[in-house]
Amino acid sequence: MFKSLLFTAIISAVVTTVYGHGYVQEIVSGSAKYTGYLPYQDPYMNPAPQRIVRKIPGNGPVEDLSLIDVQCNGWSQGGVVGSAPAPIFATFAAGSSVSLNWTTWPDSHVGPVITYMARAPSDITKWNPGNSAVWFKVAESGKTSDGKWAASDLLYASNHIYTFRIPPRLQPGQYIIRHEIIALHSAYSYPGAQVYPSCIQVQVTGSGTALPTSFVSFPGAYSGSTPGIVFDVYQNKGAYPIPGPAVWTGGN
Ligand SMILES: *[C@@H]1O[C@H](CO)[C@@H](O)[C@H](O)[C@H]1NC(C)=O
Ligand SMILES: [Cu+2]
């Protein structure tokens, strides 16, 4: 008993001090504020807190982009194929801004911040997209022409808050927001890029009627040959091609 507690303490010390990467700890839109899934606290609480974010195993990355883990950051090591649905969801209006509050992010971990959504065909608290092509990109931020990276330059400049807008004309319904940072400090070859995704469950309200017509899957959207997955951030001072499809704005 003592041994396993000590072991757990050592493991979490290593995880937080040596590999201090990050995850989304809070989601805010207007006056609504939700705590994210906290991988170093929530599993030890009884009763487990109800979150709008699907479980993640920790603050580490996914590097094998062929794994289902690249969808919502886990949970194949927990025996779940794909992500485990969370018990609740947020309600946000189409067109509203959503602010995602990241924990401390290492400044070496430069790269793009990308956000996708997927429309749930049924109850989002039970839906698992698996390998289906259901995802469309709603926001992306890479490297500015003067060399500033979305992570970590722009993230630092905004107190670790990344804000994106739900497409104003998006048809109401239940959606997963898949939000990620791709850290490129080791991305000079594949595998190397580190994907830090998480999935947030929302009910989108409004009177829009727009839906995208082309979709990607996770895994599937990214591989070692996708532009922007292999990129030498130390040597290549040129433009950075953000991985994945074009942003869908819903005609707005
Ligand atoms: C981000 O979330 C943390 C934890 O809830 C909070 O302490 C911090 O103030 C938030 N940051 C901002 C800029 O709101
Ligand atoms: Cu790291």
Short mmCIF file of N, CA, C and O in Angstrom, two decimals, residues 66-187:
data_model
loop_
_atom_site.label_atom_id
_atom_site.label_comp_id
_atom_site.label_asym_id
_atom_site.label_seq_id
_atom_site.Cartn_x
_atom_site.Cartn_y
_atom_site.Cartn_z
N SER A 66 -1.25 7.23 -36.43
CA SER A 66 -2.16 6.21 -36.93
C SER A 66 -3.04 5.65 -35.82
O SER A 66 -3.96 4.88 -36.08
N LEU A 67 -2.78 6.05 -34.59
CA LEU A 67 -3.56 5.53 -33.47
C LEU A 67 -4.85 6.32 -33.26
O LEU A 67 -4.88 7.53 -33.49
N ILE A 68 -5.87 5.66 -32.74
CA ILE A 68 -7.12 6.33 -32.38
C ILE A 68 -6.87 7.39 -31.30
O ILE A 68 -7.62 8.35 -31.17
N ASP A 69 -5.77 7.25 -30.59
CA ASP A 69 -5.44 8.21 -29.54
C ASP A 69 -5.30 9.64 -30.06
O ASP A 69 -5.43 10.60 -29.29
N VAL A 70 -5.05 9.79 -31.35
CA VAL A 70 -4.87 11.14 -31.90
C VAL A 70 -6.21 11.88 -32.00
O VAL A 70 -6.25 13.08 -32.23
N GLN A 71 -7.30 11.16 -31.78
CA GLN A 71 -8.61 11.82 -31.87
C GLN A 71 -8.86 12.73 -30.66
O GLN A 71 -9.06 13.92 -30.84
N CYS A 72 -8.87 12.17 -29.48
CA CYS A 72 -9.21 12.96 -28.29
C CYS A 72 -8.18 12.79 -27.17
O CYS A 72 -8.49 13.00 -26.01
N ASN A 73 -6.97 12.36 -27.52
CA ASN A 73 -5.89 12.14 -26.57
C ASN A 73 -6.14 10.94 -25.67
O ASN A 73 -6.19 11.06 -24.47
N GLY A 74 -6.24 9.85 -26.19
CA GLY A 74 -6.44 8.61 -25.47
C GLY A 74 -7.59 7.90 -26.07
O GLY A 74 -8.08 8.34 -27.09
N TRP A 75 -7.90 6.86 -25.59
CA TRP A 75 -7.67 6.29 -24.31
C TRP A 75 -7.33 4.83 -24.50
O TRP A 75 -7.79 4.00 -23.75
N SER A 76 -6.59 4.52 -25.61
CA SER A 76 -6.41 3.10 -25.92
C SER A 76 -5.74 2.35 -24.79
O SER A 76 -6.00 1.18 -24.57
N GLN A 77 -4.89 3.06 -24.02
CA GLN A 77 -4.25 2.35 -22.89
C GLN A 77 -5.23 2.09 -21.76
O GLN A 77 -4.96 1.33 -20.86
N GLY A 78 -6.40 2.74 -21.80
CA GLY A 78 -7.41 2.49 -20.79
C GLY A 78 -8.44 1.48 -21.25
O GLY A 78 -9.44 1.23 -20.59
N GLY A 79 -8.22 0.88 -22.42
CA GLY A 79 -9.11 -0.18 -22.88
C GLY A 79 -10.32 0.33 -23.65
O GLY A 79 -11.18 -0.43 -24.04
N VAL A 80 -10.40 1.64 -23.89
CA VAL A 80 -11.52 2.19 -24.65
C VAL A 80 -11.03 2.48 -26.06
O VAL A 80 -10.00 3.12 -26.24
N VAL A 81 -11.75 2.02 -27.06
CA VAL A 81 -11.34 2.30 -28.44
C VAL A 81 -11.85 3.69 -28.80
O VAL A 81 -13.05 3.93 -28.90
N GLY A 82 -10.93 4.61 -28.95
CA GLY A 82 -11.32 6.00 -29.16
C GLY A 82 -11.57 6.65 -27.82
O GLY A 82 -11.09 6.19 -26.79
N SER A 83 -12.30 7.73 -27.85
CA SER A 83 -12.49 8.48 -26.61
C SER A 83 -13.70 7.97 -25.86
O SER A 83 -14.65 7.48 -26.46
N ALA A 84 -13.65 8.09 -24.55
CA ALA A 84 -14.82 7.76 -23.74
C ALA A 84 -15.69 9.00 -23.66
O ALA A 84 -15.21 10.07 -23.29
N PRO A 85 -16.98 8.91 -24.02
CA PRO A 85 -17.84 10.09 -23.94
C PRO A 85 -17.88 10.65 -22.51
O PRO A 85 -17.80 9.90 -21.54
N ALA A 86 -17.97 11.98 -22.41
CA ALA A 86 -18.11 12.62 -21.11
C ALA A 86 -19.60 12.68 -20.77
O ALA A 86 -20.45 12.60 -21.66
N PRO A 87 -19.93 12.81 -19.47
CA PRO A 87 -21.33 12.71 -19.06
C PRO A 87 -22.19 13.94 -19.35
O PRO A 87 -23.42 13.84 -19.36
N ILE A 88 -21.57 15.10 -19.57
CA ILE A 88 -22.35 16.33 -19.76
C ILE A 88 -21.83 17.11 -20.97
O ILE A 88 -20.80 16.76 -21.54
N PHE A 89 -22.53 18.18 -21.33
CA PHE A 89 -22.07 19.03 -22.43
C PHE A 89 -22.39 20.49 -22.11
O PHE A 89 -23.27 20.77 -21.30
N ALA A 90 -21.65 21.38 -22.75
CA ALA A 90 -21.91 22.81 -22.60
C ALA A 90 -22.95 23.22 -23.64
O ALA A 90 -23.17 22.51 -24.62
N THR A 91 -23.59 24.37 -23.43
CA THR A 91 -24.48 24.92 -24.45
C THR A 91 -23.93 26.28 -24.88
O THR A 91 -23.78 27.18 -24.06
N PHE A 92 -23.57 26.37 -26.15
CA PHE A 92 -23.00 27.60 -26.69
C PHE A 92 -23.79 28.00 -27.94
O PHE A 92 -24.18 27.15 -28.73
N ALA A 93 -23.95 29.30 -28.14
CA ALA A 93 -24.65 29.78 -29.33
C ALA A 93 -23.72 29.76 -30.53
O ALA A 93 -22.53 30.06 -30.41
N ALA A 94 -24.26 29.42 -31.69
CA ALA A 94 -23.50 29.56 -32.93
C ALA A 94 -23.03 31.00 -33.03
O ALA A 94 -23.75 31.92 -32.65
N GLY A 95 -21.80 31.21 -33.48
CA GLY A 95 -21.25 32.55 -33.62
C GLY A 95 -20.57 33.06 -32.36
O GLY A 95 -19.92 34.10 -32.40
N SER A 96 -20.71 32.33 -31.24
CA SER A 96 -20.07 32.84 -30.03
C SER A 96 -18.61 32.46 -29.98
O SER A 96 -18.15 31.51 -30.63
N SER A 97 -17.86 33.24 -29.20
CA SER A 97 -16.44 32.97 -29.01
C SER A 97 -16.26 32.01 -27.85
O SER A 97 -16.96 32.13 -26.83
N VAL A 98 -15.37 31.07 -28.02
CA VAL A 98 -15.08 30.10 -26.97
C VAL A 98 -13.60 30.23 -26.62
O VAL A 98 -12.75 30.18 -27.51
N SER A 99 -13.33 30.43 -25.34
CA SER A 99 -11.94 30.61 -24.89
C SER A 99 -11.46 29.35 -24.18
O SER A 99 -12.12 28.86 -23.27
N LEU A 100 -10.33 28.86 -24.63
CA LEU A 100 -9.77 27.62 -24.09
C LEU A 100 -8.50 27.96 -23.33
O LEU A 100 -7.56 28.53 -23.88
N ASN A 101 -8.51 27.63 -22.06
CA ASN A 101 -7.44 28.00 -21.14
C ASN A 101 -6.49 26.81 -20.97
O ASN A 101 -6.86 25.80 -20.39
N TRP A 102 -5.29 26.96 -21.51
CA TRP A 102 -4.28 25.91 -21.42
C TRP A 102 -3.47 26.05 -20.14
O TRP A 102 -3.21 27.17 -19.68
N THR A 103 -3.06 24.91 -19.60
CA THR A 103 -2.11 24.93 -18.48
C THR A 103 -0.77 25.44 -19.02
O THR A 103 -0.60 25.64 -20.22
N THR A 104 0.17 25.61 -18.13
CA THR A 104 1.51 26.05 -18.51
C THR A 104 2.01 25.30 -19.73
O THR A 104 1.89 24.09 -19.81
N TRP A 105 2.55 26.04 -20.67
CA TRP A 105 2.98 25.43 -21.92
C TRP A 105 4.47 25.73 -22.12
O TRP A 105 4.87 26.90 -22.05
N PRO A 106 5.31 24.71 -22.37
CA PRO A 106 6.74 24.97 -22.50
C PRO A 106 7.06 25.80 -23.75
O PRO A 106 6.51 25.53 -24.82
N ASP A 107 7.93 26.79 -23.63
CA ASP A 107 8.16 27.69 -24.77
C ASP A 107 8.91 27.00 -25.92
O ASP A 107 8.87 27.46 -27.05
N SER A 108 9.56 25.87 -25.62
CA SER A 108 10.21 25.11 -26.70
C SER A 108 9.19 24.47 -27.64
O SER A 108 9.50 24.18 -28.79
N HIS A 109 7.96 24.26 -27.14
CA HIS A 109 6.97 23.47 -27.86
C HIS A 109 6.19 24.31 -28.87
O HIS A 109 4.98 24.48 -28.76
N VAL A 110 6.91 24.84 -29.86
CA VAL A 110 6.27 25.71 -30.84
C VAL A 110 5.45 24.90 -31.83
O VAL A 110 5.77 23.74 -32.13
N GLY A 111 4.40 25.51 -32.35
CA GLY A 111 3.59 24.82 -33.35
C GLY A 111 2.22 25.46 -33.50
O GLY A 111 1.92 26.47 -32.88
N PRO A 112 1.38 24.86 -34.36
CA PRO A 112 0.06 25.41 -34.62
C PRO A 112 -0.97 25.01 -33.57
O PRO A 112 -0.80 24.02 -32.86
N VAL A 113 -2.04 25.80 -33.51
CA VAL A 113 -3.21 25.49 -32.69
C VAL A 113 -4.37 25.33 -33.67
O VAL A 113 -4.63 26.22 -34.48
N ILE A 114 -5.04 24.18 -33.62
CA ILE A 114 -6.04 23.85 -34.64
C ILE A 114 -7.31 23.33 -33.94
O ILE A 114 -7.22 22.60 -32.97
N THR A 115 -8.46 23.72 -34.49
CA THR A 115 -9.73 23.32 -33.87
C THR A 115 -10.67 22.76 -34.93
O THR A 115 -10.88 23.36 -35.98
N TYR A 116 -11.23 21.61 -34.64
CA TYR A 116 -12.19 20.92 -35.51
C TYR A 116 -13.51 20.76 -34.76
O TYR A 116 -13.56 20.88 -33.54
N MET A 117 -14.56 20.46 -35.52
CA MET A 117 -15.82 20.06 -34.88
C MET A 117 -16.36 18.84 -35.62
O MET A 117 -15.99 18.58 -36.77
N ALA A 118 -17.23 18.09 -34.93
CA ALA A 118 -17.92 16.94 -35.55
C ALA A 118 -19.33 16.91 -35.00
O ALA A 118 -19.53 17.07 -33.79
N ARG A 119 -20.28 16.74 -35.89
CA ARG A 119 -21.69 16.74 -35.49
C ARG A 119 -22.12 15.35 -35.02
O ARG A 119 -21.96 14.36 -35.75
N ALA A 120 -22.65 15.27 -33.82
CA ALA A 120 -23.07 13.97 -33.28
C ALA A 120 -24.38 13.54 -33.93
O ALA A 120 -25.33 14.32 -33.98
N PRO A 121 -24.45 12.32 -34.46
CA PRO A 121 -25.68 11.84 -35.09
C PRO A 121 -26.74 11.51 -34.05
O PRO A 121 -27.92 11.38 -34.38
N SER A 122 -26.31 11.36 -32.80
CA SER A 122 -27.24 11.01 -31.73
C SER A 122 -26.65 11.56 -30.44
O SER A 122 -25.70 12.34 -30.50
N ASP A 123 -27.18 11.18 -29.32
CA ASP A 123 -26.76 11.66 -28.01
C ASP A 123 -25.23 11.73 -27.86
O ASP A 123 -24.55 10.70 -27.87
N ILE A 124 -24.73 12.93 -27.69
CA ILE A 124 -23.27 13.11 -27.66
C ILE A 124 -22.63 12.44 -26.45
O ILE A 124 -21.45 12.11 -26.48
N THR A 125 -23.39 12.23 -25.39
CA THR A 125 -22.82 11.59 -24.20
C THR A 125 -22.68 10.08 -24.40
O THR A 125 -22.26 9.37 -23.49
N LYS A 126 -23.07 9.61 -25.60
CA LYS A 126 -22.89 8.18 -25.89
C LYS A 126 -22.12 7.99 -27.19
O LYS A 126 -21.77 6.87 -27.54
N TRP A 127 -21.84 9.06 -27.90
CA TRP A 127 -21.29 8.93 -29.25
C TRP A 127 -19.77 8.84 -29.26
O TRP A 127 -19.09 9.65 -28.65
N ASN A 128 -19.30 7.88 -30.02
CA ASN A 128 -17.87 7.71 -30.24
C ASN A 128 -17.64 7.69 -31.75
O ASN A 128 -18.08 6.77 -32.43
N PRO A 129 -16.95 8.69 -32.31
CA PRO A 129 -16.81 8.76 -33.77
C PRO A 129 -15.99 7.65 -34.39
O PRO A 129 -16.09 7.40 -35.60
N GLY A 130 -15.17 6.96 -33.59
CA GLY A 130 -14.32 5.92 -34.16
C GLY A 130 -13.50 6.46 -35.32
O GLY A 130 -13.02 7.60 -35.28
N ASN A 131 -13.38 5.65 -36.39
CA ASN A 131 -12.55 6.06 -37.54
C ASN A 131 -13.35 6.83 -38.60
O ASN A 131 -12.83 7.09 -39.69
N SER A 132 -14.59 7.18 -38.33
CA SER A 132 -15.43 7.82 -39.35
C SER A 132 -14.91 9.21 -39.72
O SER A 132 -14.41 9.95 -38.87
N ALA A 133 -15.09 9.57 -40.99
CA ALA A 133 -14.75 10.92 -41.45
C ALA A 133 -15.92 11.83 -41.09
O ALA A 133 -16.94 11.86 -41.78
N VAL A 134 -15.78 12.53 -39.98
CA VAL A 134 -16.86 13.39 -39.46
C VAL A 134 -16.37 14.78 -39.08
O VAL A 134 -17.15 15.65 -38.74
N TRP A 135 -15.05 15.00 -39.16
CA TRP A 135 -14.47 16.22 -38.61
C TRP A 135 -14.29 17.30 -39.66
O TRP A 135 -13.88 17.02 -40.78
N PHE A 136 -14.58 18.53 -39.33
CA PHE A 136 -14.31 19.69 -40.19
C PHE A 136 -13.60 20.75 -39.35
O PHE A 136 -13.83 20.89 -38.15
N LYS A 137 -12.70 21.46 -40.01
CA LYS A 137 -11.86 22.43 -39.30
C LYS A 137 -12.59 23.76 -39.18
O LYS A 137 -13.15 24.25 -40.16
N VAL A 138 -12.60 24.34 -37.99
CA VAL A 138 -13.27 25.62 -37.80
C VAL A 138 -12.31 26.76 -37.47
O VAL A 138 -12.70 27.93 -37.55
N ALA A 139 -11.09 26.45 -37.11
CA ALA A 139 -10.13 27.51 -36.80
C ALA A 139 -8.72 26.95 -36.86
O ALA A 139 -8.51 25.76 -36.59
N GLU A 140 -7.78 27.81 -37.23
CA GLU A 140 -6.37 27.38 -37.23
C GLU A 140 -5.48 28.60 -37.08
O GLU A 140 -5.84 29.71 -37.49
N SER A 141 -4.34 28.38 -36.46
CA SER A 141 -3.37 29.45 -36.28
C SER A 141 -2.00 28.78 -36.30
O SER A 141 -1.77 27.82 -35.56
N GLY A 142 -1.12 29.25 -37.18
CA GLY A 142 0.18 28.60 -37.34
C GLY A 142 1.32 29.52 -36.95
O GLY A 142 1.55 29.78 -35.78
N LYS A 143 2.01 30.02 -37.97
CA LYS A 143 3.13 30.92 -37.73
C LYS A 143 2.87 32.22 -38.49
O LYS A 143 2.50 32.19 -39.66
N THR A 144 3.02 33.35 -37.83
CA THR A 144 2.81 34.63 -38.50
C THR A 144 3.98 34.93 -39.43
O THR A 144 5.04 34.31 -39.33
N SER A 145 3.80 35.90 -40.33
CA SER A 145 4.87 36.22 -41.28
C SER A 145 6.11 36.75 -40.56
O SER A 145 7.21 36.69 -41.09
N ASP A 146 5.94 37.28 -39.34
CA ASP A 146 7.13 37.71 -38.61
C ASP A 146 7.63 36.63 -37.63
O ASP A 146 8.37 36.93 -36.70
N GLY A 147 7.19 35.39 -37.88
CA GLY A 147 7.82 34.27 -37.18
C GLY A 147 7.26 33.93 -35.80
O GLY A 147 7.88 33.19 -35.04
N LYS A 148 6.10 34.45 -35.48
CA LYS A 148 5.51 34.12 -34.18
C LYS A 148 4.59 32.90 -34.31
O LYS A 148 3.69 32.88 -35.14
N TRP A 149 4.81 31.93 -33.44
CA TRP A 149 4.00 30.70 -33.44
C TRP A 149 2.76 30.86 -32.58
O TRP A 149 2.80 31.49 -31.51
N ALA A 150 1.68 30.21 -33.03
CA ALA A 150 0.44 30.20 -32.23
C ALA A 150 0.76 29.68 -30.83
O ALA A 150 0.36 30.25 -29.83
N ALA A 151 1.45 28.54 -30.78
CA ALA A 151 2.04 28.06 -29.53
C ALA A 151 3.55 28.13 -29.76
O ALA A 151 4.02 27.64 -30.77
N SER A 152 4.30 28.78 -28.91
CA SER A 152 3.84 29.30 -27.65
C SER A 152 3.74 30.83 -27.64
O SER A 152 3.18 31.39 -26.69
N ASP A 153 4.20 31.54 -28.73
CA ASP A 153 4.23 33.01 -28.68
C ASP A 153 2.86 33.64 -28.44
O ASP A 153 2.67 34.43 -27.52
N LEU A 154 1.88 33.26 -29.29
CA LEU A 154 0.57 33.92 -29.19
C LEU A 154 -0.18 33.46 -27.93
O LEU A 154 -0.90 34.23 -27.31
N LEU A 155 0.05 32.21 -27.56
CA LEU A 155 -0.57 31.68 -26.33
C LEU A 155 -0.05 32.44 -25.11
O LEU A 155 -0.83 32.81 -24.22
N TYR A 156 1.24 32.69 -25.07
CA TYR A 156 1.81 33.44 -23.94
C TYR A 156 1.26 34.86 -23.90
O TYR A 156 0.98 35.40 -22.84
N ALA A 157 1.12 35.46 -25.09
CA ALA A 157 0.66 36.85 -25.15
C ALA A 157 -0.78 36.99 -24.68
O ALA A 157 -1.23 38.09 -24.37
N SER A 158 -1.52 35.88 -24.63
CA SER A 158 -2.92 35.96 -24.22
C SER A 158 -3.17 35.18 -22.94
O SER A 158 -4.27 34.63 -22.74
N ASN A 159 -2.17 35.09 -22.07
CA ASN A 159 -2.34 34.40 -20.78
C ASN A 159 -2.78 32.95 -20.93
O ASN A 159 -3.61 32.46 -20.16
N HIS A 160 -2.26 32.29 -21.95
CA HIS A 160 -2.57 30.87 -22.18
C HIS A 160 -4.01 30.62 -22.61
O HIS A 160 -4.54 29.52 -22.41
N ILE A 161 -4.66 31.67 -23.13
CA ILE A 161 -6.03 31.51 -23.59
C ILE A 161 -6.04 31.51 -25.12
O ILE A 161 -5.53 32.44 -25.74
N TYR A 162 -6.64 30.48 -25.71
CA TYR A 162 -6.84 30.47 -27.16
C TYR A 162 -8.33 30.64 -27.41
O TYR A 162 -9.15 29.90 -26.85
N THR A 163 -8.69 31.59 -28.24
CA THR A 163 -10.11 31.86 -28.49
C THR A 163 -10.45 31.61 -29.96
O THR A 163 -9.71 32.01 -30.85
N PHE A 164 -11.54 30.90 -30.18
CA PHE A 164 -12.02 30.70 -31.55
C PHE A 164 -13.53 30.94 -31.55
O PHE A 164 -14.15 31.05 -30.49
N ARG A 165 -14.09 31.03 -32.75
CA ARG A 165 -15.51 31.33 -32.88
C ARG A 165 -16.24 30.14 -33.47
O ARG A 165 -15.77 29.55 -34.47
N ILE A 166 -17.36 29.77 -32.91
CA ILE A 166 -18.19 28.73 -33.51
C ILE A 166 -18.81 29.34 -34.78
O ILE A 166 -19.33 30.46 -34.72
N PRO A 167 -18.72 28.65 -35.93
CA PRO A 167 -19.24 29.26 -37.17
C PRO A 167 -20.67 29.77 -36.98
O PRO A 167 -21.55 29.02 -36.54
N PRO A 168 -20.92 31.05 -37.29
CA PRO A 168 -22.21 31.69 -36.98
C PRO A 168 -23.42 31.00 -37.61
O PRO A 168 -24.50 31.01 -37.04
N ARG A 169 -23.23 30.43 -38.80
CA ARG A 169 -24.39 29.82 -39.47
C ARG A 169 -24.48 28.32 -39.28
O ARG A 169 -25.28 27.64 -39.94
N LEU A 170 -23.66 27.78 -38.39
CA LEU A 170 -23.66 26.33 -38.16
C LEU A 170 -25.02 25.87 -37.65
O LEU A 170 -25.62 26.49 -36.77
N GLN A 171 -25.51 24.80 -38.24
CA GLN A 171 -26.80 24.25 -37.85
C GLN A 171 -26.76 23.83 -36.37
O GLN A 171 -25.80 23.22 -35.93
N PRO A 172 -27.82 24.14 -35.61
CA PRO A 172 -27.84 23.74 -34.20
C PRO A 172 -27.75 22.22 -34.05
O PRO A 172 -28.15 21.48 -34.96
N GLY A 173 -27.25 21.78 -32.93
CA GLY A 173 -27.13 20.35 -32.67
C GLY A 173 -26.00 20.09 -31.71
O GLY A 173 -25.39 21.02 -31.18
N GLN A 174 -25.73 18.82 -31.50
CA GLN A 174 -24.66 18.45 -30.59
C GLN A 174 -23.38 18.19 -31.39
O GLN A 174 -23.42 17.51 -32.42
N TYR A 175 -22.28 18.71 -30.88
CA TYR A 175 -20.99 18.61 -31.57
C TYR A 175 -19.88 18.28 -30.59
O TYR A 175 -19.96 18.65 -29.41
N ILE A 176 -18.85 17.62 -31.11
CA ILE A 176 -17.58 17.55 -30.39
C ILE A 176 -16.68 18.62 -30.97
O ILE A 176 -16.58 18.76 -32.20
N ILE A 177 -16.07 19.40 -30.10
CA ILE A 177 -15.01 20.32 -30.52
C ILE A 177 -13.69 19.60 -30.23
O ILE A 177 -13.41 19.25 -29.09
N ARG A 178 -12.92 19.35 -31.29
CA ARG A 178 -11.61 18.73 -31.11
C ARG A 178 -10.55 19.81 -31.28
O ARG A 178 -10.36 20.34 -32.36
N HIS A 179 -9.88 20.11 -30.19
CA HIS A 179 -8.93 21.22 -30.15
C HIS A 179 -7.54 20.66 -29.89
O HIS A 179 -7.39 19.76 -29.06
N GLU A 180 -6.53 21.18 -30.60
CA GLU A 180 -5.19 20.61 -30.41
C GLU A 180 -4.10 21.65 -30.58
O GLU A 180 -4.27 22.65 -31.30
N ILE A 181 -2.99 21.39 -29.90
CA ILE A 181 -1.72 22.02 -30.24
C ILE A 181 -0.86 20.91 -30.84
O ILE A 181 -0.86 19.78 -30.35
N ILE A 182 -0.15 21.22 -31.92
CA ILE A 182 0.85 20.29 -32.44
C ILE A 182 2.22 20.90 -32.16
O ILE A 182 2.55 21.95 -32.70
N ALA A 183 2.98 20.26 -31.28
CA ALA A 183 4.31 20.76 -30.93
C ALA A 183 5.33 20.21 -31.92
O ALA A 183 5.36 19.01 -32.20
N LEU A 184 6.15 21.12 -32.46
CA LEU A 184 7.03 20.76 -33.58
C LEU A 184 8.51 20.73 -33.22
O LEU A 184 9.35 20.62 -34.11
N HIS A 185 8.84 20.81 -31.93
CA HIS A 185 10.26 20.89 -31.56
C HIS A 185 11.07 19.67 -31.97
O HIS A 185 12.28 19.74 -32.06
N SER A 186 10.39 18.54 -32.22
CA SER A 186 11.10 17.33 -32.68
C SER A 186 10.59 16.87 -34.03
O SER A 186 10.74 15.70 -34.40
N ALA A 187 9.95 17.77 -34.77
CA ALA A 187 9.23 17.36 -35.99
C ALA A 187 10.09 17.40 -37.25
O ALA A 187 9.55 17.42 -38.35
#
